[in-house]
Short mmCIF file of C-alpha atoms and ligand atoms in Angstrom, two decimals:
data_model
loop_
_atom_site.label_atom_id
_atom_site.label_comp_id
_atom_site.label_asym_id
_atom_site.label_seq_id
_atom_site.Cartn_x
_atom_site.Cartn_y
_atom_site.Cartn_z
CA MET A 1 0.01 0.08 -0.20
CA SER A 2 1.20 3.36 -0.78
CA ILE A 3 -0.82 7.22 -2.02
CA LEU A 4 0.89 9.09 -4.54
CA VAL A 5 1.32 13.13 -3.86
CA THR A 6 1.72 15.49 -6.59
CA GLY A 7 3.10 18.93 -5.96
CA GLY A 8 4.41 17.07 -2.74
CA ALA A 9 7.72 19.55 -2.76
CA GLY A 10 5.89 22.91 -2.68
CA PHE A 11 4.03 24.73 0.47
CA ILE A 12 0.51 22.29 1.34
CA GLY A 13 2.05 19.15 0.01
CA GLY A 14 5.54 19.48 1.57
CA ASN A 15 3.65 19.61 4.96
CA PHE A 16 1.09 17.06 3.85
CA ILE A 17 4.31 14.33 3.20
CA LEU A 18 5.72 15.72 6.10
CA ASP A 19 2.28 15.00 8.44
CA TRP A 20 1.94 11.97 6.70
CA LEU A 21 5.00 10.58 7.91
CA GLU A 22 4.64 11.70 11.91
CA ALA A 23 1.49 9.43 11.77
CA HIS A 24 1.80 6.56 9.44
CA ASP A 25 3.78 3.79 7.64
CA GLU A 26 2.70 4.27 4.47
CA PRO A 27 4.87 4.41 2.21
CA VAL A 28 4.68 8.33 -0.03
CA VAL A 29 5.70 8.47 -3.56
CA ASN A 30 5.47 12.07 -4.43
CA LEU A 31 5.84 13.51 -7.97
CA ASP A 32 6.84 17.41 -8.39
CA LYS A 33 8.02 18.90 -11.26
CA LEU A 34 9.83 21.50 -9.17
CA THR A 35 8.91 24.29 -10.82
CA TYR A 36 9.71 27.76 -8.78
CA ALA A 37 7.70 27.10 -6.65
CA GLY A 38 8.72 23.26 -5.20
CA ASN A 39 11.76 22.74 -2.70
CA LEU A 40 13.14 19.48 -1.91
CA GLN A 41 14.77 21.24 1.64
CA THR A 42 11.18 21.28 2.60
CA LEU A 43 10.99 17.77 2.65
CA ALA A 44 15.08 16.82 3.51
CA SER A 45 14.12 15.52 7.05
CA VAL A 46 12.64 12.30 6.08
CA ALA A 47 14.68 12.66 2.05
CA GLU A 48 16.48 9.51 3.59
CA ARG A 49 12.87 7.08 4.41
CA PRO A 50 12.27 3.95 3.01
CA ASN A 51 8.47 5.14 2.95
CA TYR A 52 9.41 8.46 0.93
CA HIS A 53 10.63 8.09 -3.29
CA PHE A 54 10.15 11.30 -5.05
CA VAL A 55 9.95 11.48 -9.11
CA HIS A 56 10.49 14.41 -10.63
CA GLY A 57 8.14 15.40 -13.24
CA ASP A 58 5.10 16.68 -14.74
CA ILE A 59 1.13 15.84 -14.29
CA ALA A 60 0.81 16.09 -17.64
CA ASP A 61 3.48 13.28 -18.71
CA ARG A 62 1.31 10.20 -19.47
CA SER A 63 4.14 8.28 -20.18
CA LEU A 64 5.92 8.88 -16.61
CA LEU A 65 2.74 8.66 -15.17
CA ALA A 66 1.79 5.22 -16.24
CA THR A 67 4.87 3.44 -15.17
CA VAL A 68 5.17 5.11 -11.64
CA LEU A 69 1.32 3.98 -11.42
CA GLN A 70 2.60 0.61 -12.70
CA ARG A 71 5.31 0.54 -10.64
CA TYR A 72 4.08 1.75 -7.10
CA GLN A 73 0.13 0.78 -7.25
CA PRO A 74 -1.50 3.17 -4.54
CA ARG A 75 -4.22 3.34 -3.45
CA ALA A 76 -4.48 6.99 -3.09
CA VAL A 77 -3.62 10.02 -5.89
CA VAL A 78 -3.61 13.21 -3.53
CA ASN A 79 -3.38 16.23 -6.04
CA PHE A 80 -1.00 19.15 -4.92
CA ALA A 81 0.50 20.18 -8.27
CA ALA A 82 -0.76 23.19 -9.36
CA GLU A 83 0.29 26.72 -10.16
CA SER A 84 -0.96 28.89 -7.32
CA HIS A 85 -0.10 32.62 -7.35
CA VAL A 86 -2.96 34.55 -8.22
CA ASP A 87 -0.66 37.88 -9.07
CA ARG A 88 1.43 35.37 -11.84
CA SER A 89 -1.83 33.75 -13.20
CA ILE A 90 -2.10 37.94 -14.23
CA HIS A 91 1.27 38.58 -15.35
CA GLY A 92 0.94 34.88 -17.53
CA PRO A 93 -2.13 33.39 -17.60
CA ALA A 94 -0.73 29.96 -20.02
CA ASP A 95 1.15 28.48 -17.20
CA PHE A 96 -1.81 27.82 -15.27
CA ILE A 97 -3.51 26.69 -18.23
CA GLN A 98 -1.53 23.93 -18.17
CA THR A 99 -0.56 22.56 -16.04
CA ASN A 100 -3.93 23.28 -13.40
CA VAL A 101 -6.24 22.76 -16.59
CA VAL A 102 -4.16 20.60 -19.07
CA GLY A 103 -2.05 18.77 -16.39
CA THR A 104 -5.40 17.76 -14.73
CA PHE A 105 -6.75 16.41 -17.13
CA ASN A 106 -3.60 13.88 -18.29
CA LEU A 107 -3.23 13.77 -15.14
CA LEU A 108 -7.31 11.76 -14.17
CA GLU A 109 -6.73 9.77 -17.48
CA SER A 110 -3.89 8.11 -16.58
CA VAL A 111 -5.10 7.75 -12.45
CA ARG A 112 -8.81 5.80 -14.90
CA GLN A 113 -6.46 3.61 -16.74
CA TYR A 114 -4.17 2.36 -13.98
CA TRP A 115 -7.92 2.23 -11.85
CA LEU A 116 -9.86 0.55 -14.87
CA ALA A 117 -6.79 -2.92 -14.63
CA GLN A 118 -7.79 -3.03 -10.85
CA SER A 119 -9.69 -5.58 -9.40
CA ALA A 120 -12.97 -5.31 -8.22
CA ALA A 121 -11.98 -4.65 -4.11
CA GLN A 122 -9.17 -2.30 -5.41
CA GLN A 123 -11.21 -0.36 -7.65
CA GLN A 124 -14.20 0.09 -4.58
CA ASP A 125 -11.04 0.96 -1.99
CA PHE A 126 -9.24 3.61 -4.59
CA ARG A 127 -9.83 7.53 -4.24
CA PHE A 128 -8.73 10.29 -5.88
CA LEU A 129 -8.23 13.31 -3.97
CA HIS A 130 -7.94 17.03 -5.53
CA ILE A 131 -6.74 19.69 -3.81
CA SER A 132 -8.45 22.50 -4.69
CA THR A 133 -9.27 26.45 -3.48
CA ASP A 134 -12.25 28.62 -1.98
CA GLU A 135 -11.13 30.98 -4.84
CA ILE A 136 -13.56 29.40 -7.66
CA TYR A 137 -16.55 30.59 -5.25
CA GLY A 138 -15.81 33.79 -6.60
CA SER A 139 -15.88 37.54 -4.62
CA LEU A 140 -18.55 37.13 -1.17
CA LEU A 141 -20.19 40.41 0.30
CA PRO A 142 -19.06 42.10 3.56
CA GLU A 143 -22.84 40.42 4.96
CA ALA A 144 -23.14 37.85 2.77
CA PRO A 145 -23.13 34.62 4.51
CA ALA A 146 -19.43 32.44 4.07
CA PHE A 147 -19.46 29.35 0.95
CA ARG A 148 -21.18 26.51 1.88
CA GLU A 149 -20.58 23.62 -0.52
CA ASP A 150 -23.55 24.45 -2.93
CA HIS A 151 -21.85 28.25 -3.79
CA PRO A 152 -22.17 29.02 -7.65
CA CYS A 153 -18.87 28.59 -8.85
CA GLN A 154 -18.30 32.76 -10.37
CA PRO A 155 -14.31 32.53 -10.71
CA ASN A 156 -12.64 36.35 -11.84
CA SER A 157 -8.86 35.35 -11.82
CA PRO A 158 -7.24 33.14 -14.03
CA TYR A 159 -5.54 31.21 -11.30
CA SER A 160 -9.26 30.35 -10.15
CA ALA A 161 -10.31 30.19 -12.48
CA SER A 162 -8.20 27.32 -13.95
CA LYS A 163 -8.99 26.01 -10.55
CA ALA A 164 -12.36 25.54 -11.18
CA ALA A 165 -12.16 24.03 -14.87
CA SER A 166 -9.43 21.30 -13.15
CA ASP A 167 -12.45 20.91 -9.92
CA HIS A 168 -15.28 20.24 -13.19
CA LEU A 169 -13.16 17.82 -14.70
CA VAL A 170 -12.88 16.09 -11.16
CA ARG A 171 -16.16 16.09 -10.94
CA ALA A 172 -16.90 14.68 -14.46
CA TRP A 173 -14.70 11.96 -14.57
CA HIS A 174 -16.33 10.25 -11.44
CA HIS A 175 -20.30 10.95 -13.48
CA THR A 176 -19.03 9.77 -16.74
CA TYR A 177 -16.73 7.23 -15.50
CA GLY A 178 -16.93 6.16 -11.56
CA LEU A 179 -13.56 6.84 -11.20
CA PRO A 180 -14.02 7.18 -7.04
CA VAL A 181 -12.83 11.09 -6.83
CA LEU A 182 -13.52 13.58 -4.18
CA THR A 183 -12.52 17.43 -3.76
CA THR A 184 -11.67 19.51 -1.11
CA ASN A 185 -11.71 23.51 -1.36
CA CYS A 186 -9.56 25.25 1.48
CA SER A 187 -9.71 28.92 1.97
CA ASN A 188 -6.49 30.64 1.64
CA ASN A 189 -3.41 28.31 4.73
CA TYR A 190 -0.23 29.12 6.29
CA GLY A 191 2.56 28.47 7.55
CA PRO A 192 6.01 26.94 8.08
CA TYR A 193 7.63 26.62 3.70
CA HIS A 194 5.62 28.89 2.44
CA PHE A 195 6.09 30.70 -0.38
CA PRO A 196 7.15 34.16 0.35
CA GLU A 197 5.41 35.00 -2.95
CA LYS A 198 2.50 35.12 -0.99
CA LEU A 199 1.29 37.70 1.84
CA ILE A 200 2.01 36.31 5.17
CA PRO A 201 5.81 34.75 4.50
CA LEU A 202 5.86 37.75 2.46
CA MET A 203 5.36 40.37 4.56
CA ILE A 204 7.64 38.98 7.68
CA LEU A 205 10.70 38.96 5.53
CA GLN A 206 9.99 42.28 3.61
CA ALA A 207 9.66 43.37 7.30
CA LEU A 208 13.21 41.78 8.50
CA ASP A 209 14.67 43.46 5.63
CA LYS A 210 13.64 47.02 6.34
CA LYS A 211 11.69 46.95 3.33
CA PRO A 212 7.90 48.27 2.32
CA LEU A 213 5.28 45.99 3.57
CA PRO A 214 3.34 46.48 0.51
CA VAL A 215 -0.59 46.26 0.53
CA TYR A 216 -2.36 46.30 -2.21
CA GLY A 217 -5.02 49.12 -2.73
CA ASP A 218 -7.37 49.88 0.47
CA GLY A 219 -5.60 46.51 3.15
CA GLN A 220 -9.50 45.67 3.96
CA GLN A 221 -9.81 42.77 1.90
CA ILE A 222 -10.89 39.83 3.71
CA ARG A 223 -9.74 36.21 3.84
CA ASP A 224 -10.23 32.93 5.38
CA TRP A 225 -7.40 32.04 7.14
CA LEU A 226 -6.56 28.28 8.25
CA TYR A 227 -3.00 27.14 9.31
CA VAL A 228 -1.28 24.72 6.60
CA ARG A 229 -1.32 21.24 8.87
CA ASP A 230 -4.82 22.02 9.72
CA HIS A 231 -5.91 21.57 6.26
CA CYS A 232 -3.24 18.66 6.23
CA SER A 233 -5.66 16.84 8.76
CA ALA A 234 -8.18 17.81 6.79
CA LEU A 235 -6.90 16.12 3.55
CA ARG A 236 -6.35 12.79 5.95
CA ARG A 237 -9.96 12.85 7.72
CA VAL A 238 -11.48 12.81 3.75
CA LEU A 239 -9.07 10.48 2.38
CA GLU A 240 -10.28 8.54 5.27
CA ALA A 241 -13.96 9.15 5.02
CA GLY A 242 -15.26 11.30 2.41
CA ARG A 243 -18.43 10.42 0.68
CA ILE A 244 -16.57 9.80 -2.50
CA GLY A 245 -17.71 12.61 -5.28
CA ASP A 246 -18.49 15.23 -2.67
CA THR A 247 -16.57 18.03 -2.50
CA TYR A 248 -15.44 19.34 1.19
CA ASN A 249 -15.37 23.30 1.97
CA VAL A 250 -11.96 23.67 4.48
CA GLY A 251 -11.71 27.07 6.66
CA GLY A 252 -11.13 27.95 10.04
CA TRP A 253 -13.88 30.11 11.01
CA ASN A 254 -10.77 32.94 11.02
CA GLU A 255 -12.26 36.15 8.50
CA GLN A 256 -8.89 38.77 8.51
CA THR A 257 -8.74 42.40 6.42
CA ASN A 258 -5.22 42.49 4.63
CA LEU A 259 -3.71 45.49 6.99
CA SER A 260 -5.21 44.03 10.25
CA VAL A 261 -2.99 40.19 8.97
CA VAL A 262 0.16 42.66 8.66
CA GLN A 263 -0.46 44.71 11.80
CA ARG A 264 -0.36 41.57 13.28
CA ILE A 265 3.10 40.41 11.72
CA CYS A 266 4.87 43.50 12.30
CA ALA A 267 3.39 43.63 16.62
CA LEU A 268 5.03 39.59 16.41
CA LEU A 269 8.23 41.01 15.12
CA ASP A 270 8.10 43.91 17.44
CA GLU A 271 8.03 41.74 20.11
CA LEU A 272 10.22 38.38 19.29
CA GLN A 273 12.20 40.95 17.39
CA PRO A 274 12.32 44.22 17.85
CA ARG A 275 14.50 46.78 14.82
CA ALA A 276 17.92 47.78 17.22
CA ASP A 277 15.99 51.87 16.24
CA GLY A 278 13.19 50.99 18.19
CA ILE A 279 10.69 51.86 15.71
CA SER A 280 7.93 49.76 15.10
CA TYR A 281 7.72 46.70 12.18
CA SER A 282 4.34 48.91 11.28
CA THR A 283 6.06 52.26 9.89
CA GLN A 284 7.49 49.73 6.69
CA ILE A 285 3.72 49.54 5.28
CA THR A 286 2.73 50.83 2.42
CA SER A 287 -0.34 51.07 0.60
CA VAL A 288 0.61 50.23 -3.44
CA LYS A 289 -1.36 49.63 -6.78
CA ASP A 290 -4.54 47.28 -6.48
CA ARG A 291 -4.25 43.83 -7.59
CA PRO A 292 -6.49 44.03 -10.62
CA GLY A 293 -9.64 42.08 -10.55
CA HIS A 294 -9.19 41.66 -6.80
CA ASP A 295 -11.81 39.38 -4.78
CA ARG A 296 -13.16 41.73 -1.94
CA ARG A 297 -13.92 38.72 0.42
CA TYR A 298 -13.70 35.52 1.33
CA ALA A 299 -15.33 33.63 3.95
CA ILE A 300 -15.44 29.50 4.41
CA ASP A 301 -18.55 27.67 6.08
CA ALA A 302 -16.77 24.39 7.11
CA HIS A 303 -20.25 23.22 9.11
CA LYS A 304 -20.31 19.86 6.65
CA LEU A 305 -16.99 18.56 7.06
CA GLU A 306 -17.12 19.11 10.94
CA SER A 307 -20.13 17.93 11.64
CA GLU A 308 -19.69 14.70 8.63
CA LEU A 309 -16.10 13.63 9.24
CA GLY A 310 -15.32 15.43 13.32
CA TRP A 311 -13.03 17.88 11.57
CA VAL A 312 -11.83 20.62 13.65
CA PRO A 313 -8.87 23.04 13.39
CA ALA A 314 -6.42 22.68 16.03
CA GLU A 315 -4.47 26.16 15.77
CA THR A 316 -6.86 29.70 15.97
CA PHE A 317 -5.29 32.55 14.15
CA ALA A 318 -2.88 33.79 17.26
CA SER A 319 -1.54 30.50 17.27
CA GLY A 320 -0.56 29.17 14.12
CA LEU A 321 1.02 33.21 13.65
CA ARG A 322 3.38 33.13 16.48
CA LYS A 323 3.93 29.01 15.46
CA THR A 324 4.59 30.61 11.62
CA VAL A 325 6.60 33.82 12.49
CA GLN A 326 8.80 32.27 14.48
CA TRP A 327 9.56 29.39 12.35
CA TYR A 328 10.63 32.30 10.03
CA LEU A 329 12.47 33.74 12.31
CA ALA A 330 14.15 30.72 12.71
CA ASN A 331 14.83 29.21 9.38
CA THR A 332 17.16 31.02 7.64
CA GLN A 333 18.60 28.96 5.59
CA TRP A 334 15.58 27.77 3.86
CA VAL A 335 14.83 30.96 3.36
CA GLN A 336 17.77 32.23 1.45
CA GLY A 337 17.44 29.07 -0.43
CA VAL A 338 14.41 30.25 -1.92
CA THR A 339 14.92 33.75 -2.09
CA SER A 340 17.29 34.08 -4.70
CA GLY A 341 17.55 33.92 -8.88
CA ASN A 342 13.70 33.77 -9.22
CA TYR A 343 12.02 34.90 -7.22
CA ARG A 344 14.17 38.11 -6.73
CA LEU A 345 13.22 38.44 -10.59
CA TRP A 346 9.96 38.00 -9.78
CA MET A 347 10.23 41.01 -6.98
CA GLU A 348 11.40 42.85 -9.13
CA GLN A 349 9.13 42.63 -12.30
CA HIS A 350 5.94 42.76 -9.82
CA TYR A 351 6.74 45.34 -7.56
CA HIS A 352 8.93 47.69 -9.10
CA ALA A 353 7.91 47.93 -12.22
P1 NAD B 401 2.58 25.85 -4.22
O1 NAD B 401 2.76 26.73 -5.43
O2 NAD B 401 3.70 26.45 -3.08
O3 NAD B 401 3.42 24.23 -4.70
C1 NAD B 401 2.51 23.19 -5.81
C2 NAD B 401 3.59 22.40 -6.34
O4 NAD B 401 3.33 21.96 -7.84
C3 NAD B 401 5.26 22.66 -6.32
O5 NAD B 401 6.28 21.92 -5.77
C4 NAD B 401 5.26 22.93 -8.07
O6 NAD B 401 7.05 22.42 -8.30
C5 NAD B 401 4.22 21.91 -8.17
N1 NAD B 401 4.34 21.54 -10.01
C6 NAD B 401 3.54 22.78 -10.38
N2 NAD B 401 2.48 21.93 -12.07
C7 NAD B 401 3.40 20.65 -11.77
C8 NAD B 401 2.83 19.87 -12.39
N3 NAD B 401 2.63 20.20 -14.28
N4 NAD B 401 3.31 18.91 -12.48
C9 NAD B 401 4.16 18.33 -11.33
N5 NAD B 401 3.85 19.11 -10.46
C10 NAD B 401 3.90 20.72 -10.46
O7 NAD B 401 1.01 25.90 -4.39
P2 NAD B 401 -0.02 25.88 -2.78
O8 NAD B 401 -0.22 26.78 -2.37
O9 NAD B 401 1.18 24.33 -1.96
O10 NAD B 401 -0.67 24.48 -3.18
C11 NAD B 401 -1.15 23.18 -3.60
C12 NAD B 401 -2.45 23.14 -3.84
O11 NAD B 401 -3.80 23.40 -2.90
C13 NAD B 401 -2.97 24.16 -5.37
O12 NAD B 401 -3.45 23.05 -6.13
C14 NAD B 401 -3.71 25.54 -4.52
O13 NAD B 401 -4.67 25.84 -6.31
C15 NAD B 401 -4.14 24.51 -3.57
N6 NAD B 401 -4.82 25.40 -2.30
C16 NAD B 401 -4.08 25.80 -2.27
C17 NAD B 401 -4.07 27.22 -0.69
C18 NAD B 401 -3.37 28.41 -0.36
O14 NAD B 401 -3.68 29.51 0.59
N7 NAD B 401 -1.35 28.20 -0.95
C19 NAD B 401 -5.82 27.27 -0.30
C20 NAD B 401 -6.14 26.30 -0.73
C21 NAD B 401 -5.57 25.69 -2.17
O1 DAU B 402 -7.77 31.50 -0.89
C1 DAU B 402 -7.13 30.37 -1.04
C2 DAU B 402 -5.61 30.54 -1.83
O2 DAU B 402 -5.42 31.31 -1.03
C3 DAU B 402 -5.28 30.12 -2.76
O3 DAU B 402 -6.22 29.10 -3.68
C4 DAU B 402 -4.06 30.63 -3.51
O4 DAU B 402 -3.40 29.53 -3.73
C5 DAU B 402 -3.74 31.49 -2.90
O5 DAU B 402 -2.03 32.23 -3.41
C6 DAU B 402 -4.46 32.35 -1.65
O6 DAU B 402 -4.39 33.14 -2.74
P1 DAU B 402 -5.02 35.02 -2.29
O7 DAU B 402 -4.87 35.41 -3.53
O8 DAU B 402 -6.15 35.25 -1.85
O9 DAU B 402 -3.07 34.66 -0.74
P2 DAU B 402 -2.03 35.84 -1.14
O10 DAU B 402 -1.68 35.53 -0.51
O11 DAU B 402 -1.03 36.17 -2.83
O12 DAU B 402 -3.10 37.42 -1.00
C7 DAU B 402 -3.60 37.69 0.05
C8 DAU B 402 -4.24 38.86 0.14
O13 DAU B 402 -3.31 40.11 0.51
C9 DAU B 402 -5.04 39.40 -1.41
O14 DAU B 402 -5.67 40.33 -0.96
C10 DAU B 402 -4.13 40.06 -1.78
C11 DAU B 402 -3.35 40.49 -0.60
N1 DAU B 402 -2.00 40.99 -0.81
C12 DAU B 402 -1.31 40.03 -1.04
C13 DAU B 402 0.36 40.16 -1.68
C14 DAU B 402 1.16 38.93 -1.98
C15 DAU B 402 -1.30 42.68 -0.90
O15 DAU B 402 -1.72 42.98 -0.63
N2 DAU B 402 0.10 42.38 -0.35
C16 DAU B 402 1.28 41.54 -1.70
O16 DAU B 402 2.15 42.32 -1.41
#
């Protein structure tokens, strides 16, 4: 028995593999293309384990997938592989269509061929868990109820449109071909090993570098934050007991404006590593041009996951954010590894263009 994880060298996939290997002996095969967002340093602590295997490859490569599926005979595929950054999708949507749509299609077809060749009992036990996002639902008005699983799909960015397309493909492969799929739609994650193009790690590192903290527009956009290990525990639970063909929203009931998130990061840094001049990091906050088509508010209603599968998050935003800031302060080597080359180019193009 083993599971195949795609995109396991990224932020959530990496945390998922670390979490899985803490909880199980069952082997994990990690197939990852190692784009700019993939980093094997995240998995250095498990790299030599006999129950961890890494395969460098693309989810769009069907011949590689056939070989990997045949060789490792997984009982489940957990699909994290994606292009994941909204701002990058605005600058260049092609990679998002290629991996999130064409890649997911190729993965589904490869997995379907593998699944069809299994015994009836194996077919019944097999699972394809697709990791998706709350962004497929679009933007909420201030007083609107949080997204439930039956909320209309109204994606607004090239990223969210490509993820919505992948969710539709996964759904169709179940309804048409009977593939035993599960889909999760999660809110914004944060925590260790988060690539610093995203809000929380970006702000921590910019603050420590004495650089401006670039808040888009008025900073009153709302995101619903979940500590990454809580997402991982939800995924393990859905894989274990989720109803085949269903979708589950994952979130921590934790809506925050972007400005308040940045202010909380500054307050934590003021406490844990104060500036030499004694001035608060919050003086570095700067309003910059807004993101085009910026969704104003996301909020997840996680009742279904809680009531049907008994999942609850372990961290509050206060405890999770403190752990996260502490992690970035303690892991400068990991940070240095991901902030060279391509990262500098991105920062230059996106923030100084
Ligand atoms: P990430 O960008 O940190 O990691 C993506 C990983 O996928 C990288 O390791 C990358 O090398 C790999 N990858 C990219 N294209 C590939 C391809 N064609 N074949 C194989 N591997 C490929 O992303 P993340 O933040 O860890 O997100 C993981 C998944 O979770 C994504 O599907 C994303 O849409 C979803 N999600 C993310 C969040 C969030 O807040 N980060 C929230 C909800 C859902
Ligand atoms: O909601 C889930 C989604 O969360 C995931 O599907 C995506 O993969 C993930 O990247 C994330 O998308 P967001 O666009 O919400 O995350 P990001 O960290 O890029 O931005 C969070 C908020 O902060 C958003 O409102 C934009 C704002 N922001 C972001 C950056 C990078 C800023 O104000 N300044 C910045 O420099």
